[in-house]
């Protein structure tokens, strides 16, 4: 018997590189969802944080845009 199950007849199998990329994407998304779930569980347990302890959305947006600009290659 083969170690790997045969793909379903209505599925197209992926090559090893594509499958590795999909698995890496899934792991990244799972980590993001786990982080969100942790925040929601904290809110459920302890209530909403005080408004004074937060960051204005404009400041958070600008900081995120700066981080993104640093990662993106520039096109002439």
PDB file of N, CA, C and O in Angstrom:
ATOM      1  N   UNK A   1       0.817  -1.167   0.000  1.00  0.00           N
ATOM      2  CA  UNK A   1       0.000   0.000   0.000  1.00  0.00           C
ATOM      3  C   UNK A   1       0.876   1.252   0.000  1.00  0.00           C
ATOM      4  O   UNK A   1       1.891   1.305   0.651  1.00  0.00           O
ATOM      5  N   UNK A   2       0.451   2.287  -0.660  1.00  0.00           N
ATOM      6  CA  UNK A   2       1.201   3.535  -0.752  1.00  0.00           C
ATOM      7  C   UNK A   2       1.076   4.326   0.555  1.00  0.00           C
ATOM      8  O   UNK A   2       0.058   4.270   1.229  1.00  0.00           O
ATOM      9  N   UNK A   3       2.126   5.053   0.900  1.00  0.00           N
ATOM     10  CA  UNK A   3       2.117   5.872   2.116  1.00  0.00           C
ATOM     11  C   UNK A   3       1.212   7.092   1.966  1.00  0.00           C
ATOM     12  O   UNK A   3       0.627   7.556   2.924  1.00  0.00           O
ATOM     13  N   UNK A   4       1.160   7.648   0.747  1.00  0.00           N
ATOM     14  CA  UNK A   4       0.344   8.833   0.516  1.00  0.00           C
ATOM     15  C   UNK A   4      -0.999   8.430  -0.073  1.00  0.00           C
ATOM     16  O   UNK A   4      -1.052   7.609  -0.981  1.00  0.00           O
ATOM     17  N   UNK A   5      -2.084   9.020   0.444  1.00  0.00           N
ATOM     18  CA  UNK A   5      -3.382   8.694  -0.135  1.00  0.00           C
ATOM     19  C   UNK A   5      -3.484   9.260  -1.543  1.00  0.00           C
ATOM     20  O   UNK A   5      -2.898  10.299  -1.864  1.00  0.00           O
ATOM     21  N   UNK A   6      -4.216   8.566  -2.379  1.00  0.00           N
ATOM     22  CA  UNK A   6      -4.427   9.051  -3.744  1.00  0.00           C
ATOM     23  C   UNK A   6      -5.342  10.268  -3.688  1.00  0.00           C
ATOM     24  O   UNK A   6      -6.262  10.327  -2.866  1.00  0.00           O
ATOM     25  N   UNK A   7      -5.087  11.289  -4.539  1.00  0.00           N
ATOM     26  CA  UNK A   7      -5.971  12.459  -4.538  1.00  0.00           C
ATOM     27  C   UNK A   7      -7.373  12.065  -5.000  1.00  0.00           C
ATOM     28  O   UNK A   7      -7.553  11.105  -5.737  1.00  0.00           O
ATOM     29  N   UNK A   8      -8.329  12.813  -4.516  1.00  0.00           N
ATOM     30  CA  UNK A   8      -9.711  12.578  -4.934  1.00  0.00           C
ATOM     31  C   UNK A   8      -9.798  12.750  -6.445  1.00  0.00           C
ATOM     32  O   UNK A   8      -9.050  13.540  -7.032  1.00  0.00           O
ATOM     33  N   UNK A   9     -10.705  12.036  -7.103  1.00  0.00           N
ATOM     34  CA  UNK A   9     -10.763  12.091  -8.569  1.00  0.00           C
ATOM     35  C   UNK A   9     -11.069  13.478  -9.125  1.00  0.00           C
ATOM     36  O   UNK A   9     -10.711  13.776 -10.254  1.00  0.00           O
ATOM     37  N   UNK A  10     -11.698  14.348  -8.338  1.00  0.00           N
ATOM     38  CA  UNK A  10     -12.030  15.687  -8.832  1.00  0.00           C
ATOM     39  C   UNK A  10     -11.010  16.732  -8.391  1.00  0.00           C
ATOM     40  O   UNK A  10     -11.264  17.921  -8.486  1.00  0.00           O
ATOM     41  N   UNK A  11      -9.842  16.298  -7.920  1.00  0.00           N
ATOM     42  CA  UNK A  11      -8.795  17.216  -7.472  1.00  0.00           C
ATOM     43  C   UNK A  11      -7.561  17.089  -8.355  1.00  0.00           C
ATOM     44  O   UNK A  11      -7.228  16.014  -8.830  1.00  0.00           O
ATOM     45  N   UNK A  12      -6.870  18.203  -8.530  1.00  0.00           N
ATOM     46  CA  UNK A  12      -5.617  18.196  -9.272  1.00  0.00           C
ATOM     47  C   UNK A  12      -4.483  18.250  -8.259  1.00  0.00           C
ATOM     48  O   UNK A  12      -4.415  19.186  -7.459  1.00  0.00           O
ATOM     49  N   UNK A  13      -3.589  17.265  -8.249  1.00  0.00           N
ATOM     50  CA  UNK A  13      -2.520  17.264  -7.254  1.00  0.00           C
ATOM     51  C   UNK A  13      -1.540  18.426  -7.481  1.00  0.00           C
ATOM     52  O   UNK A  13      -1.353  18.900  -8.603  1.00  0.00           O
ATOM     53  N   UNK A  14      -0.932  18.903  -6.384  1.00  0.00           N
ATOM     54  CA  UNK A  14       0.058  19.983  -6.448  1.00  0.00           C
ATOM     55  C   UNK A  14       1.455  19.390  -6.461  1.00  0.00           C
ATOM     56  O   UNK A  14       1.696  18.331  -5.873  1.00  0.00           O
ATOM     57  N   UNK A  15       2.383  20.112  -7.088  1.00  0.00           N
ATOM     58  CA  UNK A  15       3.774  19.662  -7.000  1.00  0.00           C
ATOM     59  C   UNK A  15       4.301  20.004  -5.606  1.00  0.00           C
ATOM     60  O   UNK A  15       3.631  20.683  -4.821  1.00  0.00           O
ATOM     61  N   UNK A  16       5.467  19.516  -5.258  1.00  0.00           N
ATOM     62  CA  UNK A  16       5.993  19.677  -3.900  1.00  0.00           C
ATOM     63  C   UNK A  16       6.163  21.140  -3.509  1.00  0.00           C
ATOM     64  O   UNK A  16       5.847  21.520  -2.376  1.00  0.00           O
ATOM     65  N   UNK A  17       6.653  21.982  -4.409  1.00  0.00           N
ATOM     66  CA  UNK A  17       6.851  23.405  -4.093  1.00  0.00           C
ATOM     67  C   UNK A  17       5.525  24.117  -3.852  1.00  0.00           C
ATOM     68  O   UNK A  17       5.400  24.911  -2.925  1.00  0.00           O
ATOM     69  N   UNK A  18       4.548  23.833  -4.681  1.00  0.00           N
ATOM     70  CA  UNK A  18       3.235  24.466  -4.502  1.00  0.00           C
ATOM     71  C   UNK A  18       2.596  24.007  -3.193  1.00  0.00           C
ATOM     72  O   UNK A  18       2.036  24.823  -2.453  1.00  0.00           O
ATOM     73  N   UNK A  19       2.695  22.716  -2.893  1.00  0.00           N
ATOM     74  CA  UNK A  19       2.126  22.212  -1.648  1.00  0.00           C
ATOM     75  C   UNK A  19       2.813  22.838  -0.443  1.00  0.00           C
ATOM     76  O   UNK A  19       2.157  23.212   0.538  1.00  0.00           O
ATOM     77  N   UNK A  20       4.142  23.015  -0.515  1.00  0.00           N
ATOM     78  CA  UNK A  20       4.873  23.648   0.590  1.00  0.00           C
ATOM     79  C   UNK A  20       4.436  25.097   0.753  1.00  0.00           C
ATOM     80  O   UNK A  20       4.289  25.586   1.879  1.00  0.00           O
ATOM     81  N   UNK A  21       4.204  25.793  -0.343  1.00  0.00           N
ATOM     82  CA  UNK A  21       3.751  27.187  -0.278  1.00  0.00           C
ATOM     83  C   UNK A  21       2.367  27.285   0.351  1.00  0.00           C
ATOM     84  O   UNK A  21       2.112  28.166   1.177  1.00  0.00           O
ATOM     85  N   UNK A  22       1.485  26.386  -0.026  1.00  0.00           N
ATOM     86  CA  UNK A  22       0.134  26.393   0.539  1.00  0.00           C
ATOM     87  C   UNK A  22       0.191  26.101   2.035  1.00  0.00           C
ATOM     88  O   UNK A  22      -0.493  26.745   2.841  1.00  0.00           O
ATOM     89  N   UNK A  23       1.031  25.138   2.427  1.00  0.00           N
ATOM     90  CA  UNK A  23       1.165  24.824   3.854  1.00  0.00           C
ATOM     91  C   UNK A  23       1.727  26.018   4.632  1.00  0.00           C
ATOM     92  O   UNK A  23       1.286  26.304   5.750  1.00  0.00           O
ATOM     93  N   UNK A  24       2.713  26.715   4.057  1.00  0.00           N
ATOM     94  CA  UNK A  24       3.287  27.885   4.725  1.00  0.00           C
ATOM     95  C   UNK A  24       2.243  28.990   4.866  1.00  0.00           C
ATOM     96  O   UNK A  24       2.153  29.637   5.914  1.00  0.00           O
ATOM     97  N   UNK A  25       1.448  29.197   3.827  1.00  0.00           N
ATOM     98  CA  UNK A  25       0.377  30.198   3.896  1.00  0.00           C
ATOM     99  C   UNK A  25      -0.641  29.817   4.964  1.00  0.00           C
ATOM    100  O   UNK A  25      -1.090  30.666   5.749  1.00  0.00           O
ATOM    101  N   UNK A  26      -1.006  28.542   5.019  1.00  0.00           N
ATOM    102  CA  UNK A  26      -1.961  28.076   6.022  1.00  0.00           C
ATOM    103  C   UNK A  26      -1.418  28.296   7.429  1.00  0.00           C
ATOM    104  O   UNK A  26      -2.145  28.720   8.327  1.00  0.00           O
ATOM    105  N   UNK A  27      -0.132  28.020   7.635  1.00  0.00           N
ATOM    106  CA  UNK A  27       0.473  28.218   8.956  1.00  0.00           C
ATOM    107  C   UNK A  27       0.464  29.694   9.333  1.00  0.00           C
ATOM    108  O   UNK A  27       0.181  30.051  10.485  1.00  0.00           O
ATOM    109  N   UNK A  28       0.751  30.570   8.365  1.00  0.00           N
ATOM    110  CA  UNK A  28       0.735  32.011   8.629  1.00  0.00           C
ATOM    111  C   UNK A  28      -0.667  32.470   8.999  1.00  0.00           C
ATOM    112  O   UNK A  28      -0.854  33.224   9.967  1.00  0.00           O
ATOM    113  N   UNK A  29      -1.657  32.020   8.259  1.00  0.00           N
ATOM    114  CA  UNK A  29      -3.038  32.403   8.554  1.00  0.00           C
ATOM    115  C   UNK A  29      -3.482  31.850   9.904  1.00  0.00           C
ATOM    116  O   UNK A  29      -4.172  32.535  10.662  1.00  0.00           O
ATOM    117  N   UNK A  30      -3.071  30.630  10.225  1.00  0.00           N
ATOM    118  CA  UNK A  30      -3.422  30.041  11.516  1.00  0.00           C
ATOM    119  C   UNK A  30      -2.825  30.863  12.654  1.00  0.00           C
ATOM    120  O   UNK A  30      -3.484  31.097  13.673  1.00  0.00           O
ATOM    121  N   UNK A  31      -1.592  31.330  12.486  1.00  0.00           N
ATOM    122  CA  UNK A  31      -0.958  32.156  13.513  1.00  0.00           C
ATOM    123  C   UNK A  31      -1.717  33.467  13.699  1.00  0.00           C
ATOM    124  O   UNK A  31      -1.912  33.929  14.828  1.00  0.00           O
ATOM    125  N   UNK A  32      -2.152  34.073  12.594  1.00  0.00           N
ATOM    126  CA  UNK A  32      -2.914  35.324  12.687  1.00  0.00           C
ATOM    127  C   UNK A  32      -4.242  35.108  13.403  1.00  0.00           C
ATOM    128  O   UNK A  32      -4.654  35.911  14.241  1.00  0.00           O
ATOM    129  N   UNK A  33      -4.911  34.031  13.061  1.00  0.00           N
ATOM    130  CA  UNK A  33      -6.197  33.739  13.694  1.00  0.00           C
ATOM    131  C   UNK A  33      -5.999  33.436  15.179  1.00  0.00           C
ATOM    132  O   UNK A  33      -6.804  33.857  16.017  1.00  0.00           O
ATOM    133  N   UNK A  34      -4.921  32.735  15.519  1.00  0.00           N
ATOM    134  CA  UNK A  34      -4.641  32.445  16.925  1.00  0.00           C
ATOM    135  C   UNK A  34      -4.410  33.734  17.708  1.00  0.00           C
ATOM    136  O   UNK A  34      -4.869  33.868  18.847  1.00  0.00           O
ATOM    137  N   UNK A  35      -3.712  34.696  17.101  1.00  0.00           N
ATOM    138  CA  UNK A  35      -3.476  35.970  17.771  1.00  0.00           C
ATOM    139  C   UNK A  35      -4.794  36.713  17.986  1.00  0.00           C
ATOM    140  O   UNK A  35      -5.038  37.258  19.070  1.00  0.00           O
ATOM    141  N   UNK A  36      -5.655  36.725  16.984  1.00  0.00           N
ATOM    142  CA  UNK A  36      -6.958  37.374  17.124  1.00  0.00           C
ATOM    143  C   UNK A  36      -7.793  36.672  18.189  1.00  0.00           C
ATOM    144  O   UNK A  36      -8.428  37.321  19.030  1.00  0.00           O
ATOM    145  N   UNK A  37      -7.778  35.351  18.177  1.00  0.00           N
ATOM    146  CA  UNK A  37      -8.543  34.595  19.174  1.00  0.00           C
ATOM    147  C   UNK A  37      -8.052  34.919  20.583  1.00  0.00           C
ATOM    148  O   UNK A  37      -8.858  35.038  21.513  1.00  0.00           O
ATOM    149  N   UNK A  38      -6.744  35.087  20.754  1.00  0.00           N
ATOM    150  CA  UNK A  38      -6.208  35.437  22.071  1.00  0.00           C
ATOM    151  C   UNK A  38      -6.716  36.790  22.544  1.00  0.00           C
ATOM    152  O   UNK A  38      -7.069  36.959  23.715  1.00  0.00           O
ATOM    153  N   UNK A  39      -6.771  37.752  21.643  1.00  0.00           N
ATOM    154  CA  UNK A  39      -7.269  39.080  21.994  1.00  0.00           C
ATOM    155  C   UNK A  39      -8.744  39.001  22.379  1.00  0.00           C
ATOM    156  O   UNK A  39      -9.172  39.566  23.387  1.00  0.00           O
ATOM    157  N   UNK A  40      -9.509  38.273  21.584  1.00  0.00           N
ATOM    158  CA  UNK A  40     -10.941  38.154  21.884  1.00  0.00           C
ATOM    159  C   UNK A  40     -11.183  37.428  23.202  1.00  0.00           C
ATOM    160  O   UNK A  40     -12.075  37.815  23.980  1.00  0.00           O
ATOM    161  N   UNK A  41     -10.402  36.394  23.478  1.00  0.00           N
ATOM    162  CA  UNK A  41     -10.538  35.693  24.763  1.00  0.00           C
ATOM    163  C   UNK A  41     -10.186  36.608  25.932  1.00  0.00           C
ATOM    164  O   UNK A  41     -10.842  36.569  26.975  1.00  0.00           O
ATOM    165  N   UNK A  42      -9.163  37.455  25.756  1.00  0.00           N
ATOM    166  CA  UNK A  42      -8.795  38.403  26.805  1.00  0.00           C
ATOM    167  C   UNK A  42      -9.923  39.394  27.055  1.00  0.00           C
ATOM    168  O   UNK A  42     -10.240  39.712  28.203  1.00  0.00           O
ATOM    169  N   UNK A  43     -10.544  39.882  25.976  1.00  0.00           N
ATOM    170  CA  UNK A  43     -11.660  40.812  26.127  1.00  0.00           C
ATOM    171  C   UNK A  43     -12.822  40.128  26.834  1.00  0.00           C
ATOM    172  O   UNK A  43     -13.448  40.716  27.736  1.00  0.00           O
ATOM    173  N   UNK A  44     -13.097  38.874  26.464  1.00  0.00           N
ATOM    174  CA  UNK A  44     -14.191  38.150  27.107  1.00  0.00           C
ATOM    175  C   UNK A  44     -13.911  37.949  28.592  1.00  0.00           C
ATOM    176  O   UNK A  44     -14.819  38.048  29.422  1.00  0.00           O
ATOM    177  N   UNK A  45     -12.671  37.688  28.941  1.00  0.00           N
ATOM    178  CA  UNK A  45     -12.302  37.426  30.336  1.00  0.00           C
ATOM    179  C   UNK A  45     -12.231  38.700  31.169  1.00  0.00           C
ATOM    180  O   UNK A  45     -12.682  38.746  32.309  1.00  0.00           O
ATOM    181  N   UNK A  46     -11.643  39.770  30.598  1.00  0.00           N
ATOM    182  CA  UNK A  46     -11.326  40.970  31.373  1.00  0.00           C
ATOM    183  C   UNK A  46     -12.096  42.213  30.972  1.00  0.00           C
ATOM    184  O   UNK A  46     -11.919  43.265  31.569  1.00  0.00           O
ATOM    185  N   UNK A  47     -12.890  42.142  29.917  1.00  0.00           N
ATOM    186  CA  UNK A  47     -13.611  43.316  29.436  1.00  0.00           C
ATOM    187  C   UNK A  47     -12.759  44.127  28.468  1.00  0.00           C
ATOM    188  O   UNK A  47     -11.601  43.807  28.198  1.00  0.00           O
ATOM    189  N   UNK A  48     -13.354  45.176  27.952  1.00  0.00           N
ATOM    190  CA  UNK A  48     -12.645  46.048  27.011  1.00  0.00           C
ATOM    191  C   UNK A  48     -11.553  46.827  27.719  1.00  0.00           C
ATOM    192  O   UNK A  48     -11.721  47.238  28.869  1.00  0.00           O
ATOM    193  N   UNK A  49     -10.426  47.086  27.037  1.00  0.00           N
ATOM    194  CA  UNK A  49      -9.400  47.933  27.638  1.00  0.00           C
ATOM    195  C   UNK A  49      -9.876  49.388  27.706  1.00  0.00           C
ATOM    196  O   UNK A  49     -10.759  49.807  26.948  1.00  0.00           O
ATOM    197  N   UNK A  50      -9.288  50.138  28.614  1.00  0.00           N
ATOM    198  CA  UNK A  50      -9.637  51.558  28.743  1.00  0.00           C
ATOM    199  C   UNK A  50      -9.217  52.307  27.481  1.00  0.00           C
ATOM    200  O   UNK A  50      -8.180  52.017  26.875  1.00  0.00           O
ATOM    201  N   UNK A  51     -10.044  53.258  27.088  1.00  0.00           N
ATOM    202  CA  UNK A  51      -9.752  54.042  25.882  1.00  0.00           C
ATOM    203  C   UNK A  51      -8.419  54.770  25.994  1.00  0.00           C
ATOM    204  O   UNK A  51      -7.695  54.937  25.003  1.00  0.00           O
ATOM    205  N   UNK A  52      -8.056  55.176  27.208  1.00  0.00           N
ATOM    206  CA  UNK A  52      -6.806  55.923  27.406  1.00  0.00           C
ATOM    207  C   UNK A  52      -5.576  55.058  27.140  1.00  0.00           C
ATOM    208  O   UNK A  52      -4.495  55.568  26.858  1.00  0.00           O
ATOM    209  N   UNK A  53      -5.701  53.758  27.237  1.00  0.00           N
ATOM    210  CA  UNK A  53      -4.546  52.878  27.038  1.00  0.00           C
ATOM    211  C   UNK A  53      -4.354  52.484  25.579  1.00  0.00           C
ATOM    212  O   UNK A  53      -3.384  51.826  25.232  1.00  0.00           O
ATOM    213  N   UNK A  54      -5.288  52.890  24.714  1.00  0.00           N
ATOM    214  CA  UNK A  54      -5.231  52.501  23.309  1.00  0.00           C
ATOM    215  C   UNK A  54      -4.417  53.459  22.459  1.00  0.00           C
ATOM    216  O   UNK A  54      -3.827  54.426  22.934  1.00  0.00           O
ATOM    217  N   UNK A  55      -4.383  53.156  21.176  1.00  0.00           N
ATOM    218  CA  UNK A  55      -3.691  53.977  20.179  1.00  0.00           C
ATOM    219  C   UNK A  55      -4.751  54.486  19.209  1.00  0.00           C
ATOM    220  O   UNK A  55      -5.632  53.724  18.792  1.00  0.00           O
ATOM    221  N   UNK A  56      -4.674  55.756  18.862  1.00  0.00           N
ATOM    222  CA  UNK A  56      -5.599  56.304  17.878  1.00  0.00           C
ATOM    223  C   UNK A  56      -5.443  55.546  16.562  1.00  0.00           C
ATOM    224  O   UNK A  56      -4.326  55.176  16.174  1.00  0.00           O
ATOM    225  N   UNK A  57      -6.550  55.313  15.863  1.00  0.00           N
ATOM    226  CA  UNK A  57      -6.468  54.526  14.636  1.00  0.00           C
ATOM    227  C   UNK A  57      -5.615  55.215  13.591  1.00  0.00           C
ATOM    228  O   UNK A  57      -4.947  54.557  12.794  1.00  0.00           O
ATOM    229  N   UNK A  58      -5.595  56.544  13.581  1.00  0.00           N
ATOM    230  CA  UNK A  58      -4.770  57.268  12.606  1.00  0.00           C
ATOM    231  C   UNK A  58      -3.285  56.977  12.841  1.00  0.00           C
ATOM    232  O   UNK A  58      -2.525  56.796  11.897  1.00  0.00           O
ATOM    233  N   UNK A  59      -2.879  56.952  14.120  1.00  0.00           N
ATOM    234  CA  UNK A  59      -1.478  56.663  14.442  1.00  0.00           C
ATOM    235  C   UNK A  59      -1.125  55.223  14.080  1.00  0.00           C
ATOM    236  O   UNK A  59      -0.055  54.954  13.528  1.00  0.00           O
ATOM    237  N   UNK A  60      -2.022  54.295  14.361  1.00  0.00           N
ATOM    238  CA  UNK A  60      -1.786  52.894  14.021  1.00  0.00           C
ATOM    239  C   UNK A  60      -1.694  52.724  12.504  1.00  0.00           C
ATOM    240  O   UNK A  60      -0.828  52.016  11.999  1.00  0.00           O
ATOM    241  N   UNK A  61      -2.588  53.395  11.773  1.00  0.00           N
ATOM    242  CA  UNK A  61      -2.569  53.317  10.312  1.00  0.00           C
ATOM    243  C   UNK A  61      -1.271  53.866   9.753  1.00  0.00           C
ATOM    244  O   UNK A  61      -0.626  53.236   8.920  1.00  0.00           O
ATOM    245  N   UNK A  62      -0.864  55.046  10.219  1.00  0.00           N
ATOM    246  CA  UNK A  62       0.358  55.663   9.708  1.00  0.00           C
ATOM    247  C   UNK A  62       1.578  54.806  10.007  1.00  0.00           C
ATOM    248  O   UNK A  62       2.457  54.639   9.155  1.00  0.00           O
ATOM    249  N   UNK A  63       1.644  54.234  11.198  1.00  0.00           N
ATOM    250  CA  UNK A  63       2.778  53.372  11.550  1.00  0.00           C
ATOM    251  C   UNK A  63       2.798  52.131  10.663  1.00  0.00           C
ATOM    252  O   UNK A  63       3.860  51.704  10.193  1.00  0.00           O
ATOM    253  N   UNK A  64       1.625  51.569  10.402  1.00  0.00           N
ATOM    254  CA  UNK A  64       1.559  50.379   9.548  1.00  0.00           C
ATOM    255  C   UNK A  64       1.961  50.719   8.118  1.00  0.00           C
ATOM    256  O   UNK A  64       2.701  49.961   7.476  1.00  0.00           O
ATOM    257  N   UNK A  65       1.506  51.852   7.610  1.00  0.00           N
ATOM    258  CA  UNK A  65       1.889  52.264   6.258  1.00  0.00           C
ATOM    259  C   UNK A  65       3.386  52.497   6.147  1.00  0.00           C
ATOM    260  O   UNK A  65       3.998  52.159   5.128  1.00  0.00           O
ATOM    261  N   UNK A  66       3.993  53.035   7.188  1.00  0.00           N
ATOM    262  CA  UNK A  66       5.450  53.224   7.184  1.00  0.00           C
ATOM    263  C   UNK A  66       6.171  51.885   7.144  1.00  0.00           C
ATOM    264  O   UNK A  66       7.159  51.721   6.426  1.00  0.00           O
ATOM    265  N   UNK A  67       5.677  50.908   7.918  1.00  0.00           N
ATOM    266  CA  UNK A  67       6.281  49.571   7.895  1.00  0.00           C
ATOM    267  C   UNK A  67       6.146  48.954   6.512  1.00  0.00           C
ATOM    268  O   UNK A  67       7.085  48.349   5.988  1.00  0.00           O
ATOM    269  N   UNK A  68       4.962  49.094   5.895  1.00  0.00           N
ATOM    270  CA  UNK A  68       4.765  48.543   4.560  1.00  0.00           C
ATOM    271  C   UNK A  68       5.667  49.223   3.535  1.00  0.00           C
ATOM    272  O   UNK A  68       6.213  48.562   2.652  1.00  0.00           O
ATOM    273  N   UNK A  69       5.817  50.528   3.636  1.00  0.00           N
ATOM    274  CA  UNK A  69       6.664  51.259   2.686  1.00  0.00           C
ATOM    275  C   UNK A  69       8.112  50.801   2.785  1.00  0.00           C
ATOM    276  O   UNK A  69       8.819  50.753   1.780  1.00  0.00           O
ATOM    277  N   UNK A  70       8.553  50.429   3.966  1.00  0.00           N
ATOM    278  CA  UNK A  70       9.922  49.950   4.137  1.00  0.00           C
ATOM    279  C   UNK A  70      10.151  48.588   3.529  1.00  0.00           C
ATOM    280  O   UNK A  70      11.279  48.246   3.153  1.00  0.00           O
ATOM    281  N   UNK A  71       9.092  47.796   3.363  1.00  0.00           N
ATOM    282  CA  UNK A  71       9.219  46.440   2.810  1.00  0.00           C
ATOM    283  C   UNK A  71       9.056  46.394   1.302  1.00  0.00           C
ATOM    284  O   UNK A  71       9.503  45.471   0.668  1.00  0.00           O
ATOM    285  N   UNK A  72       8.394  47.380   0.735  1.00  0.00           N
ATOM    286  CA  UNK A  72       8.086  47.355  -0.679  1.00  0.00           C
ATOM    287  C   UNK A  72       9.255  47.899  -1.509  1.00  0.00           C
ATOM    288  O   UNK A  72       9.781  48.969  -1.224  1.00  0.00           O
ATOM    289  N   UNK A  73       9.657  47.171  -2.555  1.00  0.00           N
ATOM    290  CA  UNK A  73      10.668  47.743  -3.454  1.00  0.00           C
ATOM    291  C   UNK A  73      10.058  48.885  -4.251  1.00  0.00           C
ATOM    292  O   UNK A  73       8.863  48.879  -4.554  1.00  0.00           O
ATOM    293  N   UNK A  74      10.851  49.873  -4.534  1.00  0.00           N
ATOM    294  CA  UNK A  74      10.375  51.053  -5.271  1.00  0.00           C
ATOM    295  C   UNK A  74      10.529  50.829  -6.771  1.00  0.00           C
ATOM    296  O   UNK A  74      11.498  50.243  -7.236  1.00  0.00           O
ATOM    297  N   UNK A  75       9.544  51.294  -7.526  1.00  0.00           N
ATOM    298  CA  UNK A  75       9.584  51.205  -8.971  1.00  0.00           C
ATOM    299  C   UNK A  75       9.828  52.598  -9.510  1.00  0.00           C
ATOM    300  O   UNK A  75       9.190  53.564  -9.093  1.00  0.00           O
ATOM    301  N   UNK A  76      10.758  52.701 -10.446  1.00  0.00           N
ATOM    302  CA  UNK A  76      11.087  54.019 -11.007  1.00  0.00           C
ATOM    303  C   UNK A  76      10.018  54.517 -11.935  1.00  0.00           C
ATOM    304  O   UNK A  76       9.273  53.826 -12.507  1.00  0.00           O
TER     305      UNK A  76
END
